[in-house]
Coordinates of C-alpha atoms and ligand atoms in Angstrom, one line a residue:
M1 CA -0.8 31.9 -60.5
R2 CA -3.6 34.1 -59.2
F3 CA -3.8 34.3 -55.4
A4 CA -7.6 34.0 -55.8
E5 CA -7.2 30.4 -56.8
L6 CA -5.3 29.7 -53.6
A7 CA -7.9 31.6 -51.5
G8 CA -10.6 29.6 -53.2
A9 CA -8.8 26.3 -52.3
Y10 CA -8.4 27.5 -48.7
A11 CA -12.2 28.1 -48.5
R12 CA -12.9 24.6 -49.7
L13 CA -10.3 23.1 -47.4
E14 CA -11.7 25.0 -44.5
A15 CA -15.2 23.6 -45.2
T16 CA -14.2 19.9 -45.0
P17 CA -13.0 17.9 -42.1
K18 CA -12.3 14.9 -44.3
R19 CA -8.7 14.0 -44.9
L20 CA -9.3 12.3 -48.2
E21 CA -11.3 15.3 -49.5
M22 CA -8.6 17.6 -48.3
R23 CA -6.1 15.6 -50.2
S24 CA -8.0 15.8 -53.5
I25 CA -8.5 19.6 -53.0
L26 CA -4.7 19.9 -52.5
V27 CA -3.9 17.6 -55.5
E28 CA -6.2 19.7 -57.8
L29 CA -4.6 22.9 -56.4
I30 CA -0.9 21.9 -56.8
K31 CA -1.0 19.8 -60.0
P32 CA -0.7 22.7 -62.4
I33 CA 1.7 24.7 -60.3
R34 CA 5.5 24.7 -61.0
P35 CA 8.4 26.1 -59.1
P36 CA 8.9 28.7 -57.6
D37 CA 5.2 29.1 -57.0
L38 CA 4.9 25.5 -55.9
A39 CA 7.2 25.9 -52.9
H40 CA 5.5 29.2 -52.0
V41 CA 2.1 27.6 -52.1
L42 CA 3.2 24.7 -49.9
Y43 CA 4.8 27.0 -47.3
L44 CA 1.8 29.4 -47.3
S45 CA -0.6 26.6 -46.9
Q46 CA 1.1 25.6 -43.7
G47 CA 1.0 29.1 -42.4
M48 CA 4.7 29.7 -43.1
L49 CA 6.9 31.7 -45.5
R50 CA 9.9 29.4 -45.3
P51 CA 10.5 25.8 -44.0
E52 CA 9.7 25.8 -40.3
Y53 CA 13.3 25.3 -39.1
E54 CA 14.3 28.7 -40.5
G55 CA 12.0 30.2 -37.9
V56 CA 10.8 33.1 -40.1
E57 CA 8.2 35.2 -38.3
L58 CA 5.9 37.8 -39.7
G59 CA 6.0 39.9 -36.5
V60 CA 2.5 41.3 -37.1
A61 CA 0.6 42.0 -33.8
D62 CA -3.2 42.1 -33.7
S63 CA -3.2 45.9 -33.3
L64 CA -1.0 46.3 -36.4
A65 CA -3.3 44.1 -38.5
R66 CA -6.3 46.0 -37.2
R67 CA -4.8 49.3 -38.2
A68 CA -4.1 47.9 -41.7
V69 CA -7.7 46.7 -42.1
A70 CA -9.0 50.1 -40.9
T71 CA -6.8 52.0 -43.3
A72 CA -7.5 49.8 -46.3
T73 CA -11.2 49.9 -45.9
G74 CA -11.6 53.5 -44.7
T75 CA -13.1 52.4 -41.4
D76 CA -12.4 53.6 -37.9
E77 CA -10.0 51.4 -35.9
T78 CA -12.4 51.2 -32.9
A79 CA -15.2 50.1 -35.3
V80 CA -12.9 47.4 -36.6
A81 CA -12.2 46.2 -33.1
A82 CA -15.9 46.3 -32.1
R83 CA -16.9 44.2 -35.2
T84 CA -14.2 41.6 -34.4
K85 CA -15.2 41.2 -30.8
A86 CA -18.0 38.7 -31.4
S87 CA -16.2 36.4 -33.9
G88 CA -12.6 37.0 -32.6
D89 CA -11.6 36.7 -36.3
L90 CA -10.1 39.8 -37.8
G91 CA -9.9 37.9 -41.1
M92 CA -13.7 37.7 -41.2
T93 CA -14.0 41.4 -40.3
A94 CA -11.6 42.3 -43.1
A95 CA -13.7 40.2 -45.6
E96 CA -16.9 41.9 -44.5
L97 CA -15.5 45.4 -44.7
L98 CA -13.9 44.8 -48.0
E99 CA -17.2 43.5 -49.3
A100 CA -19.0 46.6 -48.0
A101 CA -16.5 49.0 -49.5
H102 CA -17.8 48.2 -53.0
R103 CA -14.4 48.9 -54.6
A104 CA -14.0 48.9 -58.4
E105 CA -12.3 45.8 -59.7
T106 CA -8.6 46.1 -59.7
D107 CA -6.5 46.0 -62.9
H108 CA -3.8 44.2 -60.9
P109 CA -5.2 41.1 -59.3
L110 CA -3.0 39.6 -56.7
T111 CA -0.7 36.7 -57.7
V112 CA 0.9 34.2 -55.5
A113 CA 4.3 35.6 -56.5
S114 CA 3.4 39.1 -55.5
V115 CA 1.7 38.1 -52.3
Y116 CA 4.7 36.0 -51.3
R117 CA 7.0 38.9 -52.1
E118 CA 5.1 41.4 -50.0
L119 CA 4.7 39.0 -47.1
T120 CA 8.5 38.5 -47.2
T121 CA 8.9 42.3 -47.1
I122 CA 6.7 42.3 -43.9
A123 CA 8.7 39.5 -42.3
E124 CA 12.0 41.2 -43.1
A125 CA 11.1 44.7 -41.8
K126 CA 13.1 45.2 -38.7
G127 CA 14.0 48.0 -36.4
A128 CA 13.0 51.6 -36.4
G129 CA 10.1 52.3 -38.8
S130 CA 9.4 48.6 -39.4
Q131 CA 5.9 48.9 -38.0
D132 CA 5.0 51.4 -40.6
V133 CA 6.5 49.3 -43.3
K134 CA 4.5 46.3 -42.2
V135 CA 1.2 48.2 -42.0
Q136 CA 1.7 50.0 -45.3
T137 CA 2.6 46.7 -47.1
L138 CA -0.4 45.0 -45.6
V139 CA -2.6 48.0 -46.6
D140 CA -1.3 47.8 -50.2
L141 CA -2.1 44.0 -50.3
L142 CA -5.6 44.5 -48.8
S143 CA -6.4 47.3 -51.2
R144 CA -6.0 44.9 -54.1
A145 CA -7.6 41.9 -52.4
T146 CA -11.0 40.4 -52.9
P147 CA -12.9 39.9 -49.6
L148 CA -12.0 36.2 -49.6
E149 CA -8.3 37.0 -50.3
G150 CA -8.4 39.6 -47.6
K151 CA -9.8 37.1 -45.1
F152 CA -7.0 34.6 -45.7
L153 CA -4.3 37.3 -45.9
I154 CA -5.2 38.6 -42.5
R155 CA -5.4 35.2 -41.0
F156 CA -2.0 34.3 -42.4
V157 CA -0.2 37.3 -41.0
L158 CA -1.8 36.7 -37.6
G159 CA -0.8 33.1 -37.7
T160 CA -4.4 31.9 -37.5
L161 CA -4.7 30.3 -41.0
R162 CA -6.2 27.1 -39.9
V163 CA -6.8 25.3 -43.2
G164 CA -5.5 22.1 -41.6
V165 CA -3.0 20.9 -44.1
R166 CA -0.5 18.9 -42.3
E167 CA 2.8 17.7 -43.7
M168 CA 1.5 14.2 -44.1
T169 CA -1.4 15.3 -46.2
I170 CA 0.9 17.4 -48.4
L171 CA 3.2 14.4 -48.9
D172 CA 0.2 12.3 -50.0
A173 CA -0.8 15.1 -52.3
L174 CA 2.7 15.4 -53.8
S175 CA 2.8 11.7 -54.5
Q176 CA -0.5 11.8 -56.3
A177 CA -0.1 15.0 -58.1
F178 CA 3.4 14.5 -59.4
A179 CA 4.0 10.7 -59.3
D180 CA 2.1 7.4 -59.3
G181 CA 0.6 7.8 -55.8
T182 CA 1.7 4.3 -54.7
K183 CA 2.9 3.5 -51.2
P184 CA 6.6 3.0 -52.2
T185 CA 6.6 6.3 -54.0
R186 CA 5.0 8.1 -51.1
L187 CA 7.7 6.6 -48.9
R188 CA 10.5 7.9 -51.1
I189 CA 9.1 11.3 -51.0
E190 CA 8.7 11.2 -47.3
A191 CA 12.3 10.0 -46.9
A192 CA 13.5 13.0 -48.9
Y193 CA 11.5 15.2 -46.6
N194 CA 12.8 13.6 -43.5
L195 CA 16.4 14.3 -44.6
S196 CA 15.8 17.9 -45.6
S197 CA 12.8 19.1 -43.5
D198 CA 11.8 21.2 -46.5
L199 CA 8.6 20.4 -48.4
G200 CA 9.3 23.2 -50.9
L201 CA 12.6 21.7 -51.8
V202 CA 11.2 18.2 -52.1
A203 CA 8.3 19.3 -54.3
G204 CA 10.7 21.2 -56.6
A205 CA 13.0 18.3 -57.0
L206 CA 10.1 15.9 -57.7
V207 CA 8.5 18.2 -60.3
E208 CA 11.7 19.1 -62.1
H209 CA 13.6 15.8 -62.0
G210 CA 11.0 13.1 -61.1
L211 CA 11.5 10.5 -58.4
D212 CA 15.1 10.1 -59.1
G213 CA 15.6 13.8 -58.5
L214 CA 14.8 13.1 -54.8
D215 CA 17.9 11.0 -54.4
A216 CA 19.9 14.1 -55.1
I217 CA 18.6 15.7 -51.9
G218 CA 21.3 15.0 -49.4
L219 CA 22.3 16.4 -46.1
E220 CA 23.4 20.0 -45.8
V221 CA 25.0 21.7 -42.9
G222 CA 22.5 24.1 -41.4
R223 CA 19.5 22.3 -42.6
P224 CA 18.2 20.0 -39.9
I225 CA 17.3 16.3 -40.3
R226 CA 14.0 15.1 -38.8
P227 CA 15.0 13.2 -35.8
M228 CA 14.9 9.4 -35.4
L229 CA 12.5 8.3 -32.6
A230 CA 12.3 5.4 -30.3
E231 CA 9.7 2.7 -29.6
R232 CA 9.2 1.3 -26.1
E233 CA 9.0 -2.0 -24.4
P234 CA 7.7 -2.8 -20.9
T235 CA 10.7 -4.8 -19.6
L236 CA 14.4 -5.1 -20.2
A237 CA 13.8 -8.8 -21.3
A238 CA 11.4 -7.6 -24.0
V239 CA 13.9 -5.0 -25.1
L240 CA 16.6 -7.6 -25.5
E241 CA 14.4 -10.0 -27.3
R242 CA 13.4 -7.3 -29.8
M243 CA 17.0 -6.5 -30.4
G244 CA 17.8 -10.2 -31.0
G245 CA 19.8 -10.8 -27.8
T246 CA 22.4 -8.1 -28.2
A247 CA 22.0 -4.3 -27.9
A248 CA 24.0 -1.2 -27.3
L249 CA 22.6 0.3 -24.2
E250 CA 23.1 4.0 -23.5
Y251 CA 22.1 6.2 -20.7
K252 CA 18.9 7.9 -21.5
Y253 CA 19.7 11.4 -20.5
D254 CA 16.8 13.6 -19.5
G255 CA 17.1 16.9 -21.2
L256 CA 16.7 18.5 -24.6
R257 CA 17.5 16.8 -27.8
V258 CA 20.0 18.9 -29.8
Q259 CA 21.1 18.4 -33.4
A260 CA 24.3 20.3 -33.9
H261 CA 25.5 21.4 -37.3
V262 CA 29.1 22.4 -37.3
A263 CA 30.4 24.0 -40.5
K264 CA 34.0 23.7 -41.7
D265 CA 34.8 27.2 -40.4
G266 CA 33.4 26.3 -37.0
T267 CA 30.1 28.0 -37.3
V268 CA 27.5 26.1 -35.3
R269 CA 23.8 25.9 -35.5
L270 CA 21.7 24.0 -33.0
F271 CA 18.2 22.6 -33.6
S272 CA 15.7 21.2 -31.2
R273 CA 13.7 18.0 -31.7
R274 CA 11.0 20.1 -33.3
L275 CA 13.7 21.8 -35.5
E276 CA 13.6 25.1 -33.8
E277 CA 16.9 26.9 -33.7
L278 CA 18.5 26.9 -30.3
S279 CA 21.9 28.5 -31.1
L280 CA 21.2 31.7 -29.3
Q281 CA 20.1 29.9 -26.2
F282 CA 23.2 27.8 -25.8
P283 CA 26.3 30.0 -26.6
E284 CA 28.6 27.7 -24.6
L285 CA 27.7 24.8 -26.9
V286 CA 28.2 27.0 -30.0
A287 CA 31.7 27.9 -28.6
D288 CA 32.8 24.4 -27.5
L289 CA 31.4 22.1 -30.2
P290 CA 34.1 23.1 -32.8
K291 CA 36.8 22.6 -30.2
A292 CA 35.4 19.1 -29.3
L293 CA 34.9 17.8 -32.9
R294 CA 37.3 16.9 -35.7
R295 CA 36.2 16.0 -39.2
L296 CA 34.2 19.1 -40.0
P297 CA 31.7 19.8 -41.5
A298 CA 29.8 17.5 -39.2
I299 CA 26.2 16.9 -38.0
V300 CA 25.9 15.3 -34.6
E301 CA 23.1 14.6 -32.2
G302 CA 22.9 14.5 -28.5
E303 CA 21.0 15.3 -25.4
C304 CA 21.6 18.5 -23.5
V305 CA 21.3 18.1 -19.8
P306 CA 21.7 20.5 -16.8
I307 CA 24.8 19.8 -14.8
D308 CA 26.4 21.0 -11.7
A309 CA 29.4 22.9 -13.1
D310 CA 31.5 22.2 -10.0
T311 CA 31.1 18.4 -9.9
G312 CA 30.0 17.6 -13.5
E313 CA 27.0 15.7 -12.1
I314 CA 23.7 15.6 -14.0
Q315 CA 20.9 17.7 -12.5
P316 CA 17.1 17.4 -12.9
F317 CA 15.6 18.1 -16.3
Q318 CA 13.6 21.1 -15.2
L319 CA 16.7 23.3 -15.0
V320 CA 17.5 22.9 -18.7
S321 CA 14.0 23.6 -19.8
R322 CA 14.4 27.1 -18.3
R323 CA 17.1 27.8 -20.8
R324 CA 15.1 26.8 -23.9
G325 CA 12.6 29.6 -24.0
R326 CA 15.0 32.3 -22.7
K327 CA 15.2 35.5 -24.7
H328 CA 17.1 37.7 -22.2
D329 CA 20.2 37.4 -20.1
L330 CA 21.5 34.8 -22.6
D331 CA 25.1 35.5 -21.7
T332 CA 24.7 34.8 -18.0
A333 CA 22.6 31.7 -18.5
P334 CA 25.7 29.4 -19.1
T335 CA 26.9 30.1 -15.6
E336 CA 23.5 30.2 -13.9
L337 CA 22.2 27.1 -15.5
P338 CA 25.2 25.1 -16.8
V339 CA 24.6 22.3 -19.3
C340 CA 26.5 19.5 -21.0
L341 CA 25.6 18.0 -24.4
Y342 CA 26.1 14.2 -24.4
L343 CA 26.5 13.2 -28.0
F344 CA 25.0 9.9 -29.2
D345 CA 25.0 9.9 -33.0
V346 CA 26.8 11.3 -36.0
L347 CA 24.9 11.9 -39.3
M348 CA 27.6 13.7 -41.2
A349 CA 31.4 13.8 -40.9
S350 CA 34.0 15.4 -43.1
G351 CA 31.1 16.6 -45.2
K352 CA 30.0 13.0 -46.0
A353 CA 26.6 11.6 -45.0
T354 CA 27.0 8.8 -42.5
Y355 CA 23.4 8.2 -41.5
S356 CA 23.0 5.1 -43.6
E357 CA 26.0 3.4 -41.9
P358 CA 25.1 0.8 -39.3
F359 CA 25.0 2.2 -35.7
P360 CA 28.2 0.5 -34.4
A361 CA 30.1 2.1 -37.3
R362 CA 28.6 5.5 -36.5
R363 CA 29.4 5.1 -32.8
T364 CA 33.1 4.2 -33.6
L365 CA 33.3 7.3 -35.8
L366 CA 31.7 9.5 -33.2
E367 CA 34.3 8.3 -30.6
S368 CA 37.1 8.9 -33.0
M369 CA 36.1 12.5 -33.9
L370 CA 35.3 13.7 -30.3
T371 CA 37.5 15.1 -27.7
P372 CA 35.2 15.7 -24.8
N373 CA 35.3 19.1 -22.9
D374 CA 33.3 20.8 -20.2
H375 CA 30.3 21.2 -22.4
V376 CA 30.5 18.4 -24.8
G377 CA 30.6 14.7 -23.8
L378 CA 30.0 11.3 -25.1
A379 CA 26.9 9.3 -24.2
T380 CA 27.8 6.4 -21.9
Q381 CA 27.3 3.1 -23.7
R382 CA 27.7 -0.6 -23.1
I383 CA 27.0 -3.6 -25.4
V384 CA 24.9 -6.0 -23.4
T385 CA 24.0 -9.6 -24.2
N386 CA 21.8 -10.6 -21.3
E387 CA 19.2 -9.2 -18.9
E388 CA 21.6 -9.1 -15.9
E389 CA 24.1 -6.9 -17.7
A390 CA 21.2 -4.7 -18.9
A391 CA 19.8 -4.4 -15.3
T392 CA 23.2 -3.4 -14.0
F393 CA 23.6 -0.8 -16.7
L394 CA 20.2 0.6 -16.0
D395 CA 21.0 1.0 -12.3
A396 CA 24.1 2.8 -13.2
A397 CA 22.2 5.1 -15.6
I398 CA 19.6 6.0 -13.0
A399 CA 22.2 6.5 -10.3
A400 CA 24.1 8.9 -12.6
G401 CA 20.9 11.0 -13.1
G402 CA 19.6 9.4 -16.3
E403 CA 15.9 8.6 -16.6
G404 CA 16.5 5.1 -18.0
V405 CA 18.2 3.5 -20.9
M406 CA 18.1 3.7 -24.7
A407 CA 18.7 0.4 -26.4
K408 CA 20.0 0.6 -29.9
S409 CA 20.2 -2.1 -32.5
V410 CA 23.7 -3.1 -33.6
K411 CA 22.4 -5.1 -36.5
E412 CA 23.5 -4.7 -40.1
G413 CA 20.5 -2.6 -41.0
S414 CA 20.8 -0.2 -38.1
A415 CA 20.9 3.0 -40.1
Y416 CA 19.7 6.3 -38.7
R417 CA 16.1 6.5 -39.8
A418 CA 15.3 10.1 -40.1
G419 CA 11.8 11.1 -38.9
A420 CA 10.8 7.5 -38.1
R421 CA 9.8 5.8 -34.9
G422 CA 10.8 2.1 -34.8
Y423 CA 12.3 -0.7 -32.9
W424 CA 15.8 0.1 -33.9
W425 CA 15.8 2.3 -30.9
I426 CA 13.9 1.3 -27.8
K427 CA 13.6 3.4 -24.7
Y428 CA 13.1 1.9 -21.3
K429 CA 12.4 4.2 -18.4
R430 CA 12.2 2.9 -15.0
D431 CA 9.4 3.7 -12.5
Y432 CA 10.4 6.6 -10.3
T433 CA 9.5 7.5 -6.8
V434 CA 7.6 10.5 -5.7
G435 CA 10.4 11.7 -3.5
L436 CA 12.2 11.0 -0.3
A437 CA 10.6 12.4 2.8
D438 CA 13.5 12.1 5.1
S439 CA 17.0 13.5 5.1
I440 CA 20.0 11.3 5.5
D441 CA 23.1 11.8 7.6
G442 CA 26.1 10.7 5.7
V443 CA 29.7 10.3 6.7
V444 CA 32.3 11.9 4.6
V445 CA 34.8 9.2 3.4
G446 CA 36.4 11.0 0.5
A447 CA 36.7 14.4 -1.3
F448 CA 37.0 15.4 -4.9
Q449 CA 38.8 18.4 -6.4
G450 CA 36.4 21.1 -7.6
R451 CA 36.1 22.3 -11.2
G452 CA 35.0 25.6 -12.6
R453 CA 34.5 28.1 -9.9
R454 CA 35.5 25.5 -7.4
A455 CA 38.9 24.8 -9.0
G456 CA 41.7 24.6 -6.3
R457 CA 39.5 23.3 -3.5
Y458 CA 37.1 20.5 -2.8
G459 CA 34.0 20.5 -5.0
A460 CA 32.3 17.3 -3.9
F461 CA 32.3 14.6 -1.2
L462 CA 31.9 10.9 -1.1
L463 CA 29.4 9.9 1.6
A464 CA 28.7 6.7 3.4
V465 CA 26.1 5.2 5.8
Y466 CA 27.1 3.1 8.7
N467 CA 26.5 -0.6 8.7
P468 CA 26.5 -1.6 12.4
K469 CA 26.3 -5.3 11.7
R470 CA 29.5 -5.3 9.7
D471 CA 31.0 -2.2 11.3
R472 CA 31.7 -0.8 8.0
F473 CA 31.0 2.5 6.2
E474 CA 29.3 1.8 2.9
T475 CA 29.1 4.6 0.3
F476 CA 25.7 5.8 -1.2
C477 CA 26.4 9.0 -3.0
K478 CA 28.7 11.7 -4.2
V479 CA 27.4 15.2 -3.2
G480 CA 28.5 18.5 -4.6
S481 CA 25.2 20.5 -4.7
G482 CA 23.8 22.6 -2.0
F483 CA 27.1 24.1 -0.6
D484 CA 27.5 27.8 -0.6
D485 CA 31.0 29.4 -1.0
A486 CA 31.5 29.9 2.7
Q487 CA 30.6 26.3 3.5
L488 CA 33.0 25.0 0.8
A489 CA 35.8 27.2 2.0
E490 CA 35.3 25.7 5.5
M491 CA 35.4 22.1 4.4
P492 CA 39.2 21.6 4.1
K493 CA 39.6 22.8 7.7
R494 CA 36.9 20.6 8.9
L495 CA 38.3 17.6 7.1
A496 CA 42.0 18.1 7.7
K497 CA 42.2 15.8 10.7
F498 CA 40.5 13.0 8.8
E499 CA 42.6 13.0 5.7
S500 CA 44.2 9.7 4.7
E501 CA 46.8 8.7 2.1
T502 CA 45.3 5.3 1.7
P503 CA 41.7 3.9 1.5
P504 CA 40.5 3.6 5.2
P505 CA 39.9 -0.2 5.7
E506 CA 36.5 0.4 7.3
V507 CA 35.2 2.1 4.1
E508 CA 33.6 0.1 1.3
T509 CA 33.1 1.7 -2.2
E510 CA 33.9 1.2 -5.8
I511 CA 34.7 4.9 -6.2
V512 CA 38.2 6.4 -5.8
P513 CA 38.1 10.0 -4.6
D514 CA 40.9 12.5 -5.0
R515 CA 41.5 12.4 -1.3
W516 CA 40.4 9.6 1.2
M517 CA 38.9 10.6 4.5
R518 CA 38.7 8.5 7.6
P519 CA 35.0 8.5 8.8
G520 CA 34.4 11.5 11.0
L521 CA 32.4 14.4 9.6
V522 CA 28.7 13.9 9.2
L523 CA 26.7 15.9 6.6
E524 CA 22.9 16.1 6.2
V525 CA 21.7 15.5 2.7
R526 CA 18.5 15.1 0.8
G527 CA 17.8 13.6 -2.6
A528 CA 15.1 12.8 -5.1
E529 CA 15.0 9.1 -4.4
L530 CA 16.9 6.0 -3.4
T531 CA 17.9 3.7 -6.2
V532 CA 20.4 0.8 -6.7
S533 CA 23.8 1.3 -8.2
P534 CA 26.7 -1.0 -9.1
I535 CA 29.2 1.5 -7.8
H536 CA 27.8 2.1 -4.3
R537 CA 28.0 -0.4 -1.5
A538 CA 25.2 0.5 1.0
E539 CA 23.4 -2.8 1.8
Q540 CA 25.0 -4.4 -1.2
G541 CA 23.0 -7.3 -2.5
A542 CA 19.9 -6.6 -0.4
V543 CA 17.8 -5.4 -3.3
R544 CA 19.8 -6.7 -6.3
P545 CA 22.9 -8.9 -6.5
G546 CA 26.0 -6.9 -6.7
A547 CA 24.2 -3.5 -6.4
G548 CA 24.1 -1.2 -3.4
L549 CA 21.7 1.6 -2.5
A550 CA 22.4 5.0 -3.9
L551 CA 20.8 8.5 -3.5
R552 CA 19.8 10.2 -6.7
F553 CA 20.3 13.9 -7.1
P554 CA 21.8 14.4 -3.6
R555 CA 22.0 17.8 -2.1
F556 CA 23.6 19.1 1.1
T557 CA 21.0 20.7 3.3
G558 CA 23.5 23.1 4.8
R559 CA 23.7 21.3 8.1
I560 CA 26.9 19.8 9.3
R561 CA 25.9 17.3 12.0
D562 CA 28.5 18.2 14.6
D563 CA 26.2 16.6 17.1
K564 CA 26.7 13.2 15.5
G565 CA 29.7 11.0 15.4
P566 CA 30.3 8.7 12.4
T567 CA 28.6 5.7 13.9
E568 CA 25.6 7.8 14.8
A569 CA 25.0 8.6 11.1
T570 CA 22.1 7.0 9.2
T571 CA 22.6 3.3 9.2
S572 CA 22.5 1.1 6.1
Q573 CA 19.5 -0.7 7.5
E574 CA 17.6 2.6 7.8
L575 CA 18.5 3.4 4.3
L576 CA 17.1 0.0 3.1
E577 CA 13.9 0.7 5.1
M578 CA 13.6 4.2 3.4
Y579 CA 14.1 2.5 0.0
R580 CA 11.3 0.1 0.7
L581 CA 8.9 2.8 1.9
Q582 CA 9.3 4.9 -1.2
V583 CA 6.1 5.3 -3.2
R584 CA 6.6 4.2 -6.8
Q585 CA 5.0 5.7 -9.8
E586 CA 4.9 5.1 -13.5
A587 CA 7.6 6.7 -15.6
T588 CA 6.6 10.3 -16.6
P589 CA 4.5 10.3 -19.7
D590 CA 6.5 12.2 -22.4
A591 CA 3.6 14.5 -23.1
E592 CA 3.9 16.1 -19.7
K593 CA 7.3 17.4 -20.5
G594 CA 6.5 19.2 -23.7
D595 CA 7.5 18.4 -27.2
D596 CA 11.1 19.2 -27.0
A597 CA 11.8 17.1 -24.0
G598 CA 14.1 14.2 -24.6
Ligands
LIG601 P1 11.3 9.6 -27.3 O1 11.4 11.0 -27.5 O2 10.3 9.2 -26.3 O3 11.1 8.8 -28.6 O4 12.7 9.1 -26.6 C1 13.8 9.4 -27.3 C2 14.5 10.7 -26.8 O5 15.3 10.4 -25.7 C3 15.3 11.3 -27.8 O6 14.5 12.2 -28.6 C4 16.4 12.0 -27.0 O7 16.0 13.4 -26.8 C5 16.4 11.3 -25.7 N1 17.7 10.6 -25.4 C6 18.3 10.7 -24.2 N2 19.4 9.9 -24.3 C7 19.5 9.4 -25.5 C8 20.4 8.5 -26.1 N3 21.5 8.0 -25.5 N4 20.1 8.2 -27.4 C9 19.1 8.7 -28.1 N5 18.2 9.5 -27.5 C10 18.4 9.9 -26.2

């Protein structure tokens, strides 16, 4: 196929904003094409050389493309730059200069195959001398290009080919060009795409083997599946009603969604929700996933959240987003910004696809193949059958650092629906508060052994407020963040005289620390907000039956309140007052967190 035909189609596509018209242009374009040109045309039309998940980049900077245009048209580079200034479009400049050059018609018109090959050469050129290879390859292409071809070639290499063909338009076009164009057909094609994330592959199977050929497209380790998405409901009651009264509720972890592909030999590839590869960014997950999982090859999904390595507690989302885009210091990132991947689904195990199994079967399988370690855990889940159980679970999720709950259908048809948003998964995020103005003085009533760098000494402490009416110490948080090494080293000495073999009778909590402490030492802490929790006891029942107040994301301010005795700590009534004064806001719109946010 001549490249000129493709460039002509791009010119027509560019001229119309109408989706239907775009689709007919596409149908006309692709109908006569066969593999391998077909896949190449589809990739090129989306501005790519390979399916997006492969992350192939041309690596052509503006200056490099400018140099190629200058050389190919015998123009001075500064003149090229000056001409481009007004339009900002080097493609246009290339077309004008090629037009003005009045070259003799070439004996070797560009073909899609040759263009694709040369562009691949450009993408693959790496290291010393690669810039020259890129420029020279581009010059060769431009020298044979018509002005229109030159325009689109330049836009393509600069990543500014905006002919506007989205995946959905391409799927429509495929169904019309190579099948009957009906809705069921379109859905079958889309399903194959959702499982493979590769339009070239889908188109090839369709053309060569018809619709039945699509069924042969299965899962492959290393090729990401388009993620299943959730709907939302405004209340837990509505969530349960949608689910038919029973649902599996899971913590909704606030981090990055990660699809992990673990090959039989333990090779791991990680993909984001948008199918970008994340393997380099999370070396500790790459190392620990094969240790945590049996039944390889496997494809599992989970949410990667920042944690405090010393306490294992979940930290605010922002910390993990700092790791996503990181290109340098990748080896120090795991200790600077530690994470844990909480797995919630399994799409392939022992090399067999499991996505069409009902969700309860997948969960059982996931549990059976997973041995959690420091970096790989299992999403906390509970089957609930009424609103009260759901509300209690939500409280626990929020207090544990989650942003809400994910309800999952446990019905017969609860397969994993790749690429689809539906009511099989429903997210419910609770309002959150804008922050807690005041600090809280909490009494240490227990201590936990440290992990990681803190192994061998205390890493976190159980804190209580004082309830003067009942003369009891009621817990409201476990704090491990905010301590520096010196402060931690000092804690055992400070606490020695309060240590207790048995739970002190004046302490009320559902948590069992590694070491109990009689109320004595007071620490000043801050946190993101006060919430309610089934495992804490501060003012239990005041806000919700059975639940106490809890501090979310607690952090030691560095101040030990030596000036205060335990009964002078913050009281439970004060805590309740603070809870009621908090300003509540709607749950964060997902858009604010960027596309990869979970
Ligand atoms: P949304 O992206 O708004 O459709 O919400 C779903 C997102 O929540 C997923 O893409 C995940 O990144 C994230 N998430 C957090 N915890 C879970 C969980 N237990 N199950 C499924 N998704 C979860």
